[in-house]
Backbone as ProteinMPNN parsed JSONL, in Angstrom:
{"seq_chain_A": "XXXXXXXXXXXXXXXXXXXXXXXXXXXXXXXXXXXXXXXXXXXXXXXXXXXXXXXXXXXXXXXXXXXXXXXXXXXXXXXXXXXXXXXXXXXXXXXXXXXXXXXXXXXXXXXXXXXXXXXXXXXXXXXXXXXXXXXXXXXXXXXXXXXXXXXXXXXXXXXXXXXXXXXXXXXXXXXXXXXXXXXXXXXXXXXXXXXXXXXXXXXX", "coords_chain_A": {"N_chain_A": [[123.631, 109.886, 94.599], [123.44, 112.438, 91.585], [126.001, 111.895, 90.596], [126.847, 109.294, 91.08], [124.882, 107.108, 90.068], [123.055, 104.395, 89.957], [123.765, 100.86, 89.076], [123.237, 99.911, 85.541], [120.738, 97.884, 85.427], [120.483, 96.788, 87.876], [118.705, 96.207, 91.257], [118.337, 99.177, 92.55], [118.405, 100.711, 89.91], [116.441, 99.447, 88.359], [113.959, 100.383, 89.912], [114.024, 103.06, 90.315], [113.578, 103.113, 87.168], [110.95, 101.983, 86.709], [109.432, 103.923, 89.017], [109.708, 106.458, 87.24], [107.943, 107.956, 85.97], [106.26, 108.777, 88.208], [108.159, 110.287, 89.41], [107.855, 112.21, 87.567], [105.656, 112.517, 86.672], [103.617, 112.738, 89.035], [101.287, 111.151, 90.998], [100.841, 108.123, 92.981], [103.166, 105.994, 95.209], [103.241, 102.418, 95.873], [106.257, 100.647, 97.656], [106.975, 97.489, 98.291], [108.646, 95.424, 100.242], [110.968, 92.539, 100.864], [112.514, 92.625, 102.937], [113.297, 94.55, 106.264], [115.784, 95.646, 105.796], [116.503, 96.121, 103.914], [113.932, 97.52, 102.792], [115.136, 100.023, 104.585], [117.528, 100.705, 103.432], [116.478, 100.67, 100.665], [114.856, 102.899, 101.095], [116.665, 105.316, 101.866], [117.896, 105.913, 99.729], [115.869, 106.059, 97.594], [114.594, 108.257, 98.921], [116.297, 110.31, 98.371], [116.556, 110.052, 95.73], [113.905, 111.491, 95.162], [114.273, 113.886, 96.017], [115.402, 114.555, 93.837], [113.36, 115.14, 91.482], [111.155, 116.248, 89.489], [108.714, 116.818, 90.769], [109.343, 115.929, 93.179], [108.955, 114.081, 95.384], [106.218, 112.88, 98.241], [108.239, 111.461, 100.601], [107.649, 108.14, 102.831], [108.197, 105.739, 105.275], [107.505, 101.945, 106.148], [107.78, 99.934, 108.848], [108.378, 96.932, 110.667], [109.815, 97.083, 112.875], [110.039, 99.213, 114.007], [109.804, 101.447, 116.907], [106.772, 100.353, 118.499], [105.067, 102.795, 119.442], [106.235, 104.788, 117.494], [105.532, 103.178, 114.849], [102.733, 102.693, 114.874], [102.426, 105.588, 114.889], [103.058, 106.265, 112.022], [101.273, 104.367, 110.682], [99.047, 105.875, 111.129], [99.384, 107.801, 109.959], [99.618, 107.008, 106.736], [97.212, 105.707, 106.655], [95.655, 107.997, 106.559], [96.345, 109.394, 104.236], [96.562, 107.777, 102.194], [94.055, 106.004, 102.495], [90.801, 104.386, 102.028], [88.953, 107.449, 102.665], [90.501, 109.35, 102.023], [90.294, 111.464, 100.463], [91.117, 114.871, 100.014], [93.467, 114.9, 101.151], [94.962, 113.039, 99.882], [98.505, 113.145, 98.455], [99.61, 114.785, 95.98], [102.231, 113.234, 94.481], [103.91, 111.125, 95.888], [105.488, 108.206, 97.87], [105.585, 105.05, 99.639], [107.833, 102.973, 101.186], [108.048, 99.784, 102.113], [107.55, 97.164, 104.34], [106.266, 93.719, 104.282], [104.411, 94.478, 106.399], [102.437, 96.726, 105.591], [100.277, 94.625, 103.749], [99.012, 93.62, 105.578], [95.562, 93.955, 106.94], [95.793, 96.765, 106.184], [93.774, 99.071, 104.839], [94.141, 100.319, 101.992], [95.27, 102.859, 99.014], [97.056, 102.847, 96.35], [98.397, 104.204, 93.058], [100.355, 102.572, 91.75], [101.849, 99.888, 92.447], [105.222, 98.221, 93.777], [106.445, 95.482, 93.909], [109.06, 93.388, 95.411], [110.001, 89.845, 94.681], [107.432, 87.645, 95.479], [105.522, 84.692, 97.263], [102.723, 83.793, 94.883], [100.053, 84.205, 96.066], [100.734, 85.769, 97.737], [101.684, 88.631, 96.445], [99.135, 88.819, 94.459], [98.271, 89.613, 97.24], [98.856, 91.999, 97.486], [98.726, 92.83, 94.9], [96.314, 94.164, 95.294], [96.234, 96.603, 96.783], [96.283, 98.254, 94.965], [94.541, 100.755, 92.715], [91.897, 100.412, 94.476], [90.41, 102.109, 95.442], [87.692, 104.711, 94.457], [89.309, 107.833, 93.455], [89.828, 110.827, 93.62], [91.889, 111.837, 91.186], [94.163, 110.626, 89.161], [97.273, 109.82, 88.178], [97.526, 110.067, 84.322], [99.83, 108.818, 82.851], [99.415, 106.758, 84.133], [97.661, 104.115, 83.323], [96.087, 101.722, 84.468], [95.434, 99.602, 87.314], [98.599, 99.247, 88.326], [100.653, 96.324, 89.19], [104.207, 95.634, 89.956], [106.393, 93.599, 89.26], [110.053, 92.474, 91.565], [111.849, 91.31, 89.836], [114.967, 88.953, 90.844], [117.841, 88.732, 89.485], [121.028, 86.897, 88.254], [123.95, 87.803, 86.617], [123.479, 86.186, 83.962], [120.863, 86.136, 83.727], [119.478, 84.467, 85.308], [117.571, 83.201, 87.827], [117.954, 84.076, 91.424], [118.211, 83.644, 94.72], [117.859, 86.51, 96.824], [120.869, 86.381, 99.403], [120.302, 87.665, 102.056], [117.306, 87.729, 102.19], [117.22, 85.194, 103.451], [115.427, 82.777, 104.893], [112.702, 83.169, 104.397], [110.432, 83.136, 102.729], [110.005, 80.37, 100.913], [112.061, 78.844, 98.413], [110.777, 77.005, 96.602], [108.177, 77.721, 96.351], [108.988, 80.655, 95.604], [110.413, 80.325, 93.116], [108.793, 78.841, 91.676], [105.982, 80.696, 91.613], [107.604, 82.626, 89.996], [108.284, 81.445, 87.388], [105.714, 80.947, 86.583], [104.841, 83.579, 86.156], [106.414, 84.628, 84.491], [105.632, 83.0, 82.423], [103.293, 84.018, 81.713], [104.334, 86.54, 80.928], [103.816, 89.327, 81.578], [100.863, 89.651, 81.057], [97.736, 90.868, 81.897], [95.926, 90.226, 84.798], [92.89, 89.183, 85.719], [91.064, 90.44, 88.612], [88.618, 88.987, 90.915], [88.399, 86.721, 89.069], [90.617, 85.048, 88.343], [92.417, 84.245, 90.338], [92.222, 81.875, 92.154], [93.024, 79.924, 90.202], [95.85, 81.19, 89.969], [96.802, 80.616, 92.628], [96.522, 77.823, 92.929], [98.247, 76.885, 90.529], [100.598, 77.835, 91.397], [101.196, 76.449, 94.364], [99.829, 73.896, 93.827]], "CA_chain_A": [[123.491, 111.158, 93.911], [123.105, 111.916, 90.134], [127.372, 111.575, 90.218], [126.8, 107.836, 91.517], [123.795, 106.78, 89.602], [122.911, 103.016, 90.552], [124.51, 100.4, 88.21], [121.792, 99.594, 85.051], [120.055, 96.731, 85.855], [120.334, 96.691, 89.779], [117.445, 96.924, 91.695], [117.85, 100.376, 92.62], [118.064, 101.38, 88.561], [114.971, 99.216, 88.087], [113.014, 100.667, 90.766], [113.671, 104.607, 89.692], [112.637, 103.456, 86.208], [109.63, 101.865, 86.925], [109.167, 105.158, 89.445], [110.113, 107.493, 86.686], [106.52, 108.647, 86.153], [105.685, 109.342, 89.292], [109.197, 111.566, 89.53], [107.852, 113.389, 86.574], [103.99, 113.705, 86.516], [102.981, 112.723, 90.104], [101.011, 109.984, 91.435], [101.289, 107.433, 94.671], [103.338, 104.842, 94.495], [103.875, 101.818, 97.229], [107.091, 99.54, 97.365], [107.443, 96.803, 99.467], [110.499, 95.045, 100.362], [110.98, 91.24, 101.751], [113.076, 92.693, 104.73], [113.523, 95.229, 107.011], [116.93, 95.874, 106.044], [115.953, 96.452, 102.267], [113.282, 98.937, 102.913], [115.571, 100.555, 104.905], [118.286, 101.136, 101.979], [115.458, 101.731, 99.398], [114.1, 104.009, 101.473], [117.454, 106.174, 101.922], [117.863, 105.737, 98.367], [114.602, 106.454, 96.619], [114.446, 110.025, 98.958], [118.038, 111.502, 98.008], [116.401, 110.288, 94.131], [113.023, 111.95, 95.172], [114.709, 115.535, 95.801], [115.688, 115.426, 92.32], [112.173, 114.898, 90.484], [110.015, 117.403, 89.639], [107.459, 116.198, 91.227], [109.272, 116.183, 94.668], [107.406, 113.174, 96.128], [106.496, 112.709, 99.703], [108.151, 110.07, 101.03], [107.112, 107.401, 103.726], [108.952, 104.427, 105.487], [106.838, 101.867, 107.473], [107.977, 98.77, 108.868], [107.66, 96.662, 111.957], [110.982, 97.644, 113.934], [109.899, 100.697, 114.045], [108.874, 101.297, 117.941], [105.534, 100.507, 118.53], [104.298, 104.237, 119.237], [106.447, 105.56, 115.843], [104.815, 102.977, 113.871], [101.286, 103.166, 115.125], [101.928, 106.718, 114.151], [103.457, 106.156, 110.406], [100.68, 103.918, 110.264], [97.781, 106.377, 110.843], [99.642, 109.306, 108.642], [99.407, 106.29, 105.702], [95.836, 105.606, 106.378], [95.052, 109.164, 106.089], [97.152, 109.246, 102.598], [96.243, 106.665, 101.127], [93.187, 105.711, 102.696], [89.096, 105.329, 101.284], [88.542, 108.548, 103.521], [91.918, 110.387, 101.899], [89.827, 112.925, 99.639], [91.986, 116.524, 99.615], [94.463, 114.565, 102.017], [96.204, 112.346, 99.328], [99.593, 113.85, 97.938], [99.935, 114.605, 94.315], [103.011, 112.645, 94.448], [104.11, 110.012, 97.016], [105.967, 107.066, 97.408], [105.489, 104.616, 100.624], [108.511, 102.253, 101.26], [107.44, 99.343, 103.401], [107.478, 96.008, 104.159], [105.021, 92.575, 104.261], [103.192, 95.439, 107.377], [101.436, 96.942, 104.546], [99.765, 94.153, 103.162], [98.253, 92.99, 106.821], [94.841, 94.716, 107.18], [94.997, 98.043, 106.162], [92.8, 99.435, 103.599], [95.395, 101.222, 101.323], [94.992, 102.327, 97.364], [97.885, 103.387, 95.347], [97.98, 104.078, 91.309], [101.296, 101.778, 91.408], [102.501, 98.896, 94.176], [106.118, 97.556, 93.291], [106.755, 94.261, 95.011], [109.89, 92.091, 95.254], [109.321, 88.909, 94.42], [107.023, 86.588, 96.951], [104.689, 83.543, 96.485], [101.796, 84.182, 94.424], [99.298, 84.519, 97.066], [101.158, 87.673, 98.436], [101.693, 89.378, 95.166], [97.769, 89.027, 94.598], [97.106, 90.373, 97.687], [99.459, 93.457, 97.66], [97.843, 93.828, 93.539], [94.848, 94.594, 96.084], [96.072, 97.639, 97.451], [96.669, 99.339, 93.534], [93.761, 101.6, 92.086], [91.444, 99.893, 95.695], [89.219, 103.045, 95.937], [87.662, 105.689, 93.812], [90.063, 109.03, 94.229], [89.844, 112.4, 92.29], [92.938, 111.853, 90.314], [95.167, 109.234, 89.153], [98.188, 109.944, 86.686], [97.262, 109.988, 83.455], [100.47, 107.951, 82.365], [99.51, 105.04, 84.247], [96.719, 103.765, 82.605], [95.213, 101.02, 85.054], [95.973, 99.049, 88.055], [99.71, 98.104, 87.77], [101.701, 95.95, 89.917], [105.428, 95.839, 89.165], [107.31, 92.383, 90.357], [110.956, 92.787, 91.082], [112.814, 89.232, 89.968], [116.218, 88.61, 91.256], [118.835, 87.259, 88.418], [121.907, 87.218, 88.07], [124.255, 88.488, 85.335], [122.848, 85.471, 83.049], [119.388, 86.316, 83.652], [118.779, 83.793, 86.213], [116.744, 83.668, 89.059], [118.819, 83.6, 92.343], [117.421, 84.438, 95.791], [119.249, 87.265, 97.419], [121.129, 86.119, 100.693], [119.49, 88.735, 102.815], [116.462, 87.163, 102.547], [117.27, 84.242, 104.358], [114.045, 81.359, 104.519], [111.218, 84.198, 104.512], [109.796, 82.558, 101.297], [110.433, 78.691, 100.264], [112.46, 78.624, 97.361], [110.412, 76.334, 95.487], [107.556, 78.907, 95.788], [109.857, 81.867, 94.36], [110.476, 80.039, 91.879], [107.136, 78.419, 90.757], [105.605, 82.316, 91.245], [108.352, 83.662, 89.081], [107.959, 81.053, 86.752], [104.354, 81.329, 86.423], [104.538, 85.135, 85.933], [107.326, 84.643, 83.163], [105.209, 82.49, 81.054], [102.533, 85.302, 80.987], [104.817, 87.545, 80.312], [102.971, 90.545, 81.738], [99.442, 89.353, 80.354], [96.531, 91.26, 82.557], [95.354, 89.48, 85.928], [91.605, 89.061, 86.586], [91.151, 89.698, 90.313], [88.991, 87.867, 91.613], [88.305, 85.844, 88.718], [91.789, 84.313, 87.799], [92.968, 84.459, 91.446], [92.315, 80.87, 92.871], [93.314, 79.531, 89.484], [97.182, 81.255, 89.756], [97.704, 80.422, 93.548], [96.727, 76.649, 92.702], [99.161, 76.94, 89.601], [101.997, 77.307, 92.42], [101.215, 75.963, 95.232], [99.822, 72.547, 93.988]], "C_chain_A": [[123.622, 110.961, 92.413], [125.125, 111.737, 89.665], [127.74, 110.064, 90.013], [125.665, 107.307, 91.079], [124.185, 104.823, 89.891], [123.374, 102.123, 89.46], [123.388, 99.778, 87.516], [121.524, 98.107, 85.236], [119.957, 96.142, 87.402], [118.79, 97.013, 90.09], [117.059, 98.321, 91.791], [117.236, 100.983, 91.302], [116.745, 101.159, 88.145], [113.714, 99.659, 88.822], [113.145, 102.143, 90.31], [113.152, 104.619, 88.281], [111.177, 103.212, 86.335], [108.706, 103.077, 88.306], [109.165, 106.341, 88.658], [109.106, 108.6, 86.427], [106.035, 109.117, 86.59], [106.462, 110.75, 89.776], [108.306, 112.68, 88.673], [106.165, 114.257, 86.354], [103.151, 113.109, 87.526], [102.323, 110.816, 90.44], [101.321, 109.022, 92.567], [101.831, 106.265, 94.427], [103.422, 103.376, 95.968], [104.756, 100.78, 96.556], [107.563, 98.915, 98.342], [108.166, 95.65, 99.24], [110.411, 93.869, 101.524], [111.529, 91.755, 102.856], [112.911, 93.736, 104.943], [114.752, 96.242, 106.252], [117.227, 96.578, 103.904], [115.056, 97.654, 102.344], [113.904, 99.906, 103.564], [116.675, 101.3, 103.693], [117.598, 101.5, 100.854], [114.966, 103.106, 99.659], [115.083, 105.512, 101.509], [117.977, 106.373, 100.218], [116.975, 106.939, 97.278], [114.527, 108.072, 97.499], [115.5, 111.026, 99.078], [116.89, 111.53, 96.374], [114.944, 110.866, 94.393], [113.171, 113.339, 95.117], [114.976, 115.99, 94.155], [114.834, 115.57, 91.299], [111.803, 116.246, 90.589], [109.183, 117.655, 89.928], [107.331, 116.308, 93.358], [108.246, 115.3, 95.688], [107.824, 113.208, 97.558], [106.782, 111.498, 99.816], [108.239, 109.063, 102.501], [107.798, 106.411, 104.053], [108.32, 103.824, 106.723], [107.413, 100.255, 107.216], [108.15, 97.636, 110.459], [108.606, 96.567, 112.719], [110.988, 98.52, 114.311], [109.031, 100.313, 115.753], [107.33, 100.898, 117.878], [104.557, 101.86, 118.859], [104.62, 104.512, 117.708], [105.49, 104.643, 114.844], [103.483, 103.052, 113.797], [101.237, 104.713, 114.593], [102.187, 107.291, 112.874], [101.695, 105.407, 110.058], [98.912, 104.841, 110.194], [98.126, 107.507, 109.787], [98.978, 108.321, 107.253], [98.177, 106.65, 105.474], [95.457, 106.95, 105.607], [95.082, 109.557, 104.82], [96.338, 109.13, 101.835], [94.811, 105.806, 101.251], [92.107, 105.361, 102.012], [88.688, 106.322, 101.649], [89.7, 109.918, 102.954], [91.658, 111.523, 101.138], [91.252, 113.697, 99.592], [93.364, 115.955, 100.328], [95.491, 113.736, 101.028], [97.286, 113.254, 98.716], [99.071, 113.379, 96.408], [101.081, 113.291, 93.833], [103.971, 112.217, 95.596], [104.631, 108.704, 96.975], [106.543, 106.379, 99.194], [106.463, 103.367, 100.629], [108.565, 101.636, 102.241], [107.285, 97.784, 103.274], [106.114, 95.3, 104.522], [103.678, 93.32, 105.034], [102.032, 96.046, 106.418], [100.159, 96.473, 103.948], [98.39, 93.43, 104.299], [97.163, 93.936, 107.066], [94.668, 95.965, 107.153], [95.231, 98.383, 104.639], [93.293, 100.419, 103.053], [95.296, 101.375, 99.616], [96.08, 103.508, 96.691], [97.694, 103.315, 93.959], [99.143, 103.146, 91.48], [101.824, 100.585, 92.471], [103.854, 98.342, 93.049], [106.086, 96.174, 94.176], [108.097, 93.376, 94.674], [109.1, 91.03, 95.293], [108.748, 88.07, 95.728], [106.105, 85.933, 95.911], [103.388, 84.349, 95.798], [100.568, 84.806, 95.229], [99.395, 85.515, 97.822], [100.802, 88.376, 97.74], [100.439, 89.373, 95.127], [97.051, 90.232, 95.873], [97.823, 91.94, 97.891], [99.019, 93.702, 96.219], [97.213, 94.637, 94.278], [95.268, 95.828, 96.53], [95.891, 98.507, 96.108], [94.71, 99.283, 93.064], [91.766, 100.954, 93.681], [89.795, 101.02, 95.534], [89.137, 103.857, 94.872], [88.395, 106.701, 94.602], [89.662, 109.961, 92.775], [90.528, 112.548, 91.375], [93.559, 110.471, 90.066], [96.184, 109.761, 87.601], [97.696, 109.645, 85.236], [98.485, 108.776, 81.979], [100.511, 106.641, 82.749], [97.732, 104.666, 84.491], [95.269, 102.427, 83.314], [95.737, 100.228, 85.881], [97.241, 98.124, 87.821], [100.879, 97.578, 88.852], [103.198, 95.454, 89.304], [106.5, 94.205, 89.744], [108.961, 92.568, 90.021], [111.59, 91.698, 91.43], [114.678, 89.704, 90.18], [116.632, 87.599, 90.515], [120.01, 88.008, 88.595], [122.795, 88.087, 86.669], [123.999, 87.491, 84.006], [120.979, 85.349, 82.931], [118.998, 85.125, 84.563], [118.511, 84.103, 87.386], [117.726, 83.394, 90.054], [117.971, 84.668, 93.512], [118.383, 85.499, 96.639], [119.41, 86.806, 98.957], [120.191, 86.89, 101.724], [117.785, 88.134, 103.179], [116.24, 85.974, 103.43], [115.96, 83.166, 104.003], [112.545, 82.204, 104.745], [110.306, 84.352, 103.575], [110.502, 81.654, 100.957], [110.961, 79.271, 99.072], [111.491, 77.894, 95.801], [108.809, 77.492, 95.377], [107.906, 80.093, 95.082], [109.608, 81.392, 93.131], [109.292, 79.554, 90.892], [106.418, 80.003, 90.753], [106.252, 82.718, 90.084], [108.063, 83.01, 87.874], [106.552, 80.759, 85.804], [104.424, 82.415, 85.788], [105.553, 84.931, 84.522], [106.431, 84.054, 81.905], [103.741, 83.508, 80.781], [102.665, 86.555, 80.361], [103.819, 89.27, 80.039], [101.5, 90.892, 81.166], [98.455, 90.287, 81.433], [95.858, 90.344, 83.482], [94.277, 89.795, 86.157], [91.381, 89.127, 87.944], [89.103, 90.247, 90.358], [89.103, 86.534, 90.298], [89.517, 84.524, 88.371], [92.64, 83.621, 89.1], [93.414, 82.77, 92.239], [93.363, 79.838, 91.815], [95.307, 79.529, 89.88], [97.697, 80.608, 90.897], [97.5, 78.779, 93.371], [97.711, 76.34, 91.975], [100.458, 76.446, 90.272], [101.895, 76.642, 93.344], [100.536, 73.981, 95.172], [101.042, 71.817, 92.444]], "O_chain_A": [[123.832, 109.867, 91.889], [125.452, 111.483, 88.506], [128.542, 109.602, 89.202], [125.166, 106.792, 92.08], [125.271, 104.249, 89.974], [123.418, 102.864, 88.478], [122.545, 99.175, 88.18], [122.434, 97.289, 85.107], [119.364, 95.143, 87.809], [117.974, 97.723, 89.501], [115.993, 98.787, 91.39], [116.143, 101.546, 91.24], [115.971, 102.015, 87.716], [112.587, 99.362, 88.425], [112.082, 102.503, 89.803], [112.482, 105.57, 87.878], [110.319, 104.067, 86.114], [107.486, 102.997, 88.45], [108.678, 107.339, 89.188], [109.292, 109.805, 86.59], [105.26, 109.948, 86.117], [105.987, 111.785, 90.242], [108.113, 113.827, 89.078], [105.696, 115.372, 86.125], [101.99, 112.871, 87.191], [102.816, 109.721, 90.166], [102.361, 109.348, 93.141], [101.317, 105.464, 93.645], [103.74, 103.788, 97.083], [104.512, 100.173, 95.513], [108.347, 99.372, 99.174], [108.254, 95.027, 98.182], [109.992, 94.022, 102.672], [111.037, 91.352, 103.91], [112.353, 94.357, 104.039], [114.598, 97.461, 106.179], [117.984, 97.228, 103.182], [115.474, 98.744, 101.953], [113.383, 100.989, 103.299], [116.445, 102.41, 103.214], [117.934, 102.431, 100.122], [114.739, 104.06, 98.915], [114.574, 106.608, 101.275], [118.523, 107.441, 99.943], [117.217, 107.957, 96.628], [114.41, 109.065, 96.782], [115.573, 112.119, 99.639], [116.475, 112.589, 95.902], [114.445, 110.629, 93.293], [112.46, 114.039, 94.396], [114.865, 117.04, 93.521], [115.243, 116.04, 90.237], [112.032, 117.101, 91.444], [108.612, 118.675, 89.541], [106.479, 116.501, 94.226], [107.285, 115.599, 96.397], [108.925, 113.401, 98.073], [106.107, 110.548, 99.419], [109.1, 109.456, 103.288], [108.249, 105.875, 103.041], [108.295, 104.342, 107.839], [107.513, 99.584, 106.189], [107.759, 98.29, 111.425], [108.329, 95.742, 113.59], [111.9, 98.896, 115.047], [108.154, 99.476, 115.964], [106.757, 101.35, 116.887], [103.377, 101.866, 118.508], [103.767, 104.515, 116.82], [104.728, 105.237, 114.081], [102.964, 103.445, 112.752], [100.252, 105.123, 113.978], [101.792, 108.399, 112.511], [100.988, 105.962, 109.216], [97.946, 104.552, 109.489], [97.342, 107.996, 108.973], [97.958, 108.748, 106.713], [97.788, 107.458, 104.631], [95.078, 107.04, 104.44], [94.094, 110.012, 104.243], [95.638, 109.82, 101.094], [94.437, 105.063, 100.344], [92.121, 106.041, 100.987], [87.681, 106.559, 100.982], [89.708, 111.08, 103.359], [92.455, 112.456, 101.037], [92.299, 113.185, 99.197], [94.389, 116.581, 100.059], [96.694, 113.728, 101.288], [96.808, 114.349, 98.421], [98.529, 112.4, 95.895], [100.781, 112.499, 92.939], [104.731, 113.024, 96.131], [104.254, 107.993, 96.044], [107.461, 106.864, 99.855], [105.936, 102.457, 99.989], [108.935, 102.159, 103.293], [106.937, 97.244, 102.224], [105.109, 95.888, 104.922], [102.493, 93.137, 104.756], [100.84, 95.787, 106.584], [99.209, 97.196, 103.647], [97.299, 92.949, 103.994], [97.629, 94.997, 107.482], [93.764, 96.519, 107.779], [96.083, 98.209, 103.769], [92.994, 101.526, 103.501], [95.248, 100.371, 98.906], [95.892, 104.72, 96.59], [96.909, 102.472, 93.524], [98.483, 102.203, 91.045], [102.257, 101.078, 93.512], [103.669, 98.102, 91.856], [105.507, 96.199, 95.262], [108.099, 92.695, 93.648], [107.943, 90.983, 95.709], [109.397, 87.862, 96.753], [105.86, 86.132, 94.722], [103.106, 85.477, 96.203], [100.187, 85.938, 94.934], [98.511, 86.089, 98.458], [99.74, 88.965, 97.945], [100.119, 90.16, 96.019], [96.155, 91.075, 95.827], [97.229, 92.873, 98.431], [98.847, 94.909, 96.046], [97.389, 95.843, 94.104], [94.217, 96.413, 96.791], [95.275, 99.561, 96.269], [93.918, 98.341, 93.067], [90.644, 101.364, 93.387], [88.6, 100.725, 95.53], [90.146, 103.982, 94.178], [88.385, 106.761, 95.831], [89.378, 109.804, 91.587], [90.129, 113.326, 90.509], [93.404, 109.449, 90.735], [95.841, 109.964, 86.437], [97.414, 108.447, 85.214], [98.197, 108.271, 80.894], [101.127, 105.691, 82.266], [96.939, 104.869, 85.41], [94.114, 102.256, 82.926], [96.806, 99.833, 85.416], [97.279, 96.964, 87.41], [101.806, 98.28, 89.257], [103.237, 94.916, 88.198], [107.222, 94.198, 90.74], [109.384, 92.746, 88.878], [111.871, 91.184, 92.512], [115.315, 90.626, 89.671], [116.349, 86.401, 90.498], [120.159, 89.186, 88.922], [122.226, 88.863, 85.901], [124.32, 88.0, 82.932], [120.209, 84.673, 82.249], [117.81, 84.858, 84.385], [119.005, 85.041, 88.013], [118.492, 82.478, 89.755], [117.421, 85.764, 93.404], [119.52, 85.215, 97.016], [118.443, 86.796, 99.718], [119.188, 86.264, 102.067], [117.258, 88.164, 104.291], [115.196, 85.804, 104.058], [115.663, 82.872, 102.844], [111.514, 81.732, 105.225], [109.532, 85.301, 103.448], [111.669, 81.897, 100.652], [110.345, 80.24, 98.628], [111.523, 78.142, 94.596], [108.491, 77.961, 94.285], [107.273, 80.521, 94.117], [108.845, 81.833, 92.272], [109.026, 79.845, 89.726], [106.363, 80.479, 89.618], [105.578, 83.154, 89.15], [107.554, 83.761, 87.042], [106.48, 80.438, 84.618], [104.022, 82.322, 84.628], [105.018, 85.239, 83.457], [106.466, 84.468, 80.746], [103.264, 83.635, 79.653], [101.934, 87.305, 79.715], [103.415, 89.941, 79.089], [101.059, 92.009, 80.894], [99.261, 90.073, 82.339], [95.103, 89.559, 82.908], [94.219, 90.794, 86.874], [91.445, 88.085, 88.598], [88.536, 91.286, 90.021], [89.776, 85.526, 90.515], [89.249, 83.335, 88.201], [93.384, 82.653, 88.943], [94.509, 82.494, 92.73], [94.254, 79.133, 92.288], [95.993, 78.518, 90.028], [98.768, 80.016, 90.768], [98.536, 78.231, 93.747], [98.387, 75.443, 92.479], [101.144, 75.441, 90.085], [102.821, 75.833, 93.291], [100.684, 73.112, 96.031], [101.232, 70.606, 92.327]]}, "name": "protein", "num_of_chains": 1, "seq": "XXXXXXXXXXXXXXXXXXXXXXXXXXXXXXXXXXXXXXXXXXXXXXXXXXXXXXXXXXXXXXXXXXXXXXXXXXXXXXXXXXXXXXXXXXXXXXXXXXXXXXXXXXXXXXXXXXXXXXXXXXXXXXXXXXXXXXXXXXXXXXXXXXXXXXXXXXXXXXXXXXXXXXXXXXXXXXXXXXXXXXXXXXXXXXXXXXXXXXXXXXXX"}
């Protein structure tokens, strides 16, 4: 609640600022989360801090513990959303909290994707779901397909993997991704043209 506000520089704090936009003048956002157990806490999180926007976003939680009926049926509400078919059906303001399920075959286009950090080759392909399809609208404060990466440091600014994650991304990929992305220091990604270039970068 706004008594207990999240401590600055935590994930949560960094995830309502880089949401703050969407609180205030709409827009769809997706954020997906290495575990289960993470989207679950973002998700109880981000829709206590969604009641308090002005914007009032709808919000969504899909992930693959979820029975197999409930999620088959999170997963067709999405489509409908967020879909190429979502015309009059997308929300003004929305925000889908969801793990790696997301990124597996379905055809999804948000103005914003957040992503914890993963190897390069993920991150690329969850860019892919941001600005995907022509739609009728798109926030006017966010200016062009933007994916948001969220690095894990400590209180010296270093990288450290959070326990929770366990071995669900090599280390030495984290780190060559993160490292990669640091020395561009938020430069503009070509997709497709730059694409083969970055995942060689890390992976050889």
């Amino acid at each position: 609640s706004d008594e207990h506000p999240p401590p600055p520089g935590s994930r949560l704090a960094v995830l309502q600022d880089a949401l703050a936009s969407i609180g205030s003048g709409g827009g769809c956002a997706a954020v997906i989360c290495n575990t289960v157990g993470d989207a679950q806490t973002t998700f109880e999180h981000l829709a206590d801090w969604a009641q308090r926007q002005p914007t009032r976003p709808q919000m969504h939680l899909l992930h693959a513990r979820f029975p197999a009926w409930q999620r088959q049926e999170i997963t067709e509400t999405v489509t409908v959303l967020f879909g190429k078919d979502a015309g009059n059906s997308r929300p003004r303001a929305s925000i889908v909290v969801a793990t790696q399920v997301i990124e597996q075959s379905m055809d999804l286009d948000f103005d914003v994707v957040i992503s914890d950090l993963a190897p390069m080759a993920l991150l690329l392909q969850r860019a892919g779901r941001c600005w995907r399809h022509t739609v009728a609208w798109r926030p006017a404060q966010i200016s062009g397909p933007t994916l948001v990466v969220l690095d894990p440091v400590d209180r010296n600014g270093q990288h450290v993997r959070p326990p929770q994650w366990g071995e669900v991304y090599g280390r030495y990929l984290l780190r060559s991704t993160r490292d990669l992305l640091a020395q561009r220091a938020g430069a503009p990604i070509e997709v497709p043209a730059q694409v083969q270039d970055l995942v060689e970068r890390v992976y050889c």
